[in-house]
């Protein structure tokens, strides 16, 4: 019987990954933890506890008490916020990962570990169109540096200690259940909230800033496919490229206008423009498709409809 620990279960990915994992493994077998209160769907569907991933003692007691067999570590400081507090972000992003990798080394009941990397591992010298799995990676953001280092640590613990740790280079993730959390791609979440709340949005990126994105349900399915694949299928122990869809603020605004004709967008680029300009415009995820069957189902039109309906429902508009 799998016993799964989700760390960071109150965040954008964690909120939806927890409920998806509970559908697969059973509500009582997926333990949601975070420092922040959970989304109601997480709270109402199974166990939740406050847990600090940096509190080693509590972590090991939790893992042994619940006979945890898989850990999904989702706690991280995202790109925009990381630039404001570089050393704090580095410490959180790296110490949390190393705690979990060490735990998996010591507690052999832990069979698999998931850790989210990001397209932020790529930098301004990386080819930006259809960025390949293996290429030049010189990230110049705190978040990207921590994700690149994290990928190397994951591979190190796999080779040296046989830890079955797996990772995806998530693009920008789009969902409506939780509000945006300080990322550079989060304009693509904020825009839907503001379109419903005020009918206008001031975008912090230029109108033609293309970034790789993915609707949350595709990201969750890719994560579950990766983690359920046989170990022999996993040839990449850093992070697998996952591509999704690429669009610009102007394009997403045009999609929204098909539903809200009077919607207006203005552009006021801030420090996150430089981050976005250092990232790929689109991703080649053919290696993921070859190894474990990564697929993108939700395209920009359907995503727009789901997001507008989801935010409306949330604000009952
Ligand atoms: C961020 N949403 O913007 C995250 C993501 C690819 C970017 O990792 O920081």
mmCIF file of N, CA, C and O and ligand atoms in Angstrom, residues 78-79 118-119 143 170-172 183-186 279, ligand 1:
data_model
loop_
_atom_site.group_PDB
_atom_site.id
_atom_site.type_symbol
_atom_site.label_atom_id
_atom_site.label_comp_id
_atom_site.label_asym_id
_atom_site.label_seq_id
_atom_site.Cartn_x
_atom_site.Cartn_y
_atom_site.Cartn_z
ATOM 1 N N UNK A 78 9.206 31.008 -5.593
ATOM 2 C CA UNK A 78 9.180 31.131 -7.063
ATOM 3 C C UNK A 78 10.016 32.308 -7.549
ATOM 4 O O UNK A 78 10.495 33.124 -6.751
ATOM 5 N N UNK A 79 10.126 32.440 -8.861
ATOM 6 C CA UNK A 79 11.115 33.328 -9.484
ATOM 7 C C UNK A 79 11.027 34.782 -9.050
ATOM 8 O O UNK A 79 12.026 35.375 -8.636
ATOM 9 N N UNK A 118 12.040 23.313 -13.322
ATOM 10 C CA UNK A 118 11.309 24.373 -14.028
ATOM 11 C C UNK A 118 12.055 24.756 -15.301
ATOM 12 O O UNK A 118 13.272 24.555 -15.398
ATOM 13 N N UNK A 119 11.352 25.344 -16.235
ATOM 14 C CA UNK A 119 12.025 25.837 -17.448
ATOM 15 C C UNK A 119 12.955 26.986 -17.076
ATOM 16 O O UNK A 119 13.726 27.475 -17.912
ATOM 17 N N UNK A 143 16.002 31.708 -8.723
ATOM 18 C CA UNK A 143 15.112 30.543 -8.854
ATOM 19 C C UNK A 143 15.702 29.534 -9.836
ATOM 20 O O UNK A 143 15.805 28.347 -9.541
ATOM 21 N N UNK A 170 8.682 22.031 -15.100
ATOM 22 C CA UNK A 170 7.372 22.620 -15.377
ATOM 23 C C UNK A 170 7.526 23.958 -16.114
ATOM 24 O O UNK A 170 8.381 24.774 -15.755
ATOM 25 N N UNK A 171 6.673 24.215 -17.103
ATOM 26 C CA UNK A 171 6.557 25.569 -17.665
ATOM 27 C C UNK A 171 5.666 26.382 -16.722
ATOM 28 O O UNK A 171 5.389 25.957 -15.585
ATOM 29 N N UNK A 172 5.201 27.505 -17.148
ATOM 30 C CA UNK A 172 4.259 28.273 -16.323
ATOM 31 C C UNK A 172 2.969 27.460 -16.190
ATOM 32 O O UNK A 172 2.471 26.938 -17.183
ATOM 33 N N UNK A 183 5.246 34.225 -9.118
ATOM 34 C CA UNK A 183 6.054 33.766 -10.252
ATOM 35 C C UNK A 183 6.008 34.761 -11.401
ATOM 36 O O UNK A 183 5.188 35.677 -11.418
ATOM 37 N N UNK A 184 6.878 34.550 -12.367
ATOM 38 C CA UNK A 184 6.926 35.418 -13.556
ATOM 39 C C UNK A 184 5.822 35.049 -14.531
ATOM 40 O O UNK A 184 5.244 35.883 -15.208
ATOM 41 N N UNK A 185 5.474 33.774 -14.586
ATOM 42 C CA UNK A 185 4.408 33.339 -15.509
ATOM 43 C C UNK A 185 3.022 33.587 -14.913
ATOM 44 O O UNK A 185 2.014 33.342 -15.570
ATOM 45 N N UNK A 186 2.990 34.058 -13.678
ATOM 46 C CA UNK A 186 1.690 34.186 -12.994
ATOM 47 C C UNK A 186 0.813 35.297 -13.544
ATOM 48 O O UNK A 186 -0.357 35.397 -13.169
ATOM 49 N N UNK A 279 14.172 33.245 -20.444
ATOM 50 C CA UNK A 279 13.602 31.894 -20.506
ATOM 51 C C UNK A 279 13.220 31.508 -21.922
ATOM 52 O O UNK A 279 13.022 32.384 -22.782
HETATM 53 C C1 LIG B 1 7.528 31.088 -11.903
HETATM 54 N N1 LIG B 1 5.488 29.789 -12.101
HETATM 55 O O1 LIG B 1 7.036 31.892 -12.680
HETATM 56 C C2 LIG B 1 6.923 29.676 -11.871
HETATM 57 C C3 LIG B 1 7.484 28.784 -12.952
HETATM 58 C C4 LIG B 1 8.388 28.571 -15.258
HETATM 59 C C5 LIG B 1 8.033 29.497 -14.142
HETATM 60 O O2 LIG B 1 8.463 27.908 -12.461
HETATM 61 O O3 LIG B 1 8.436 31.350 -11.168
#
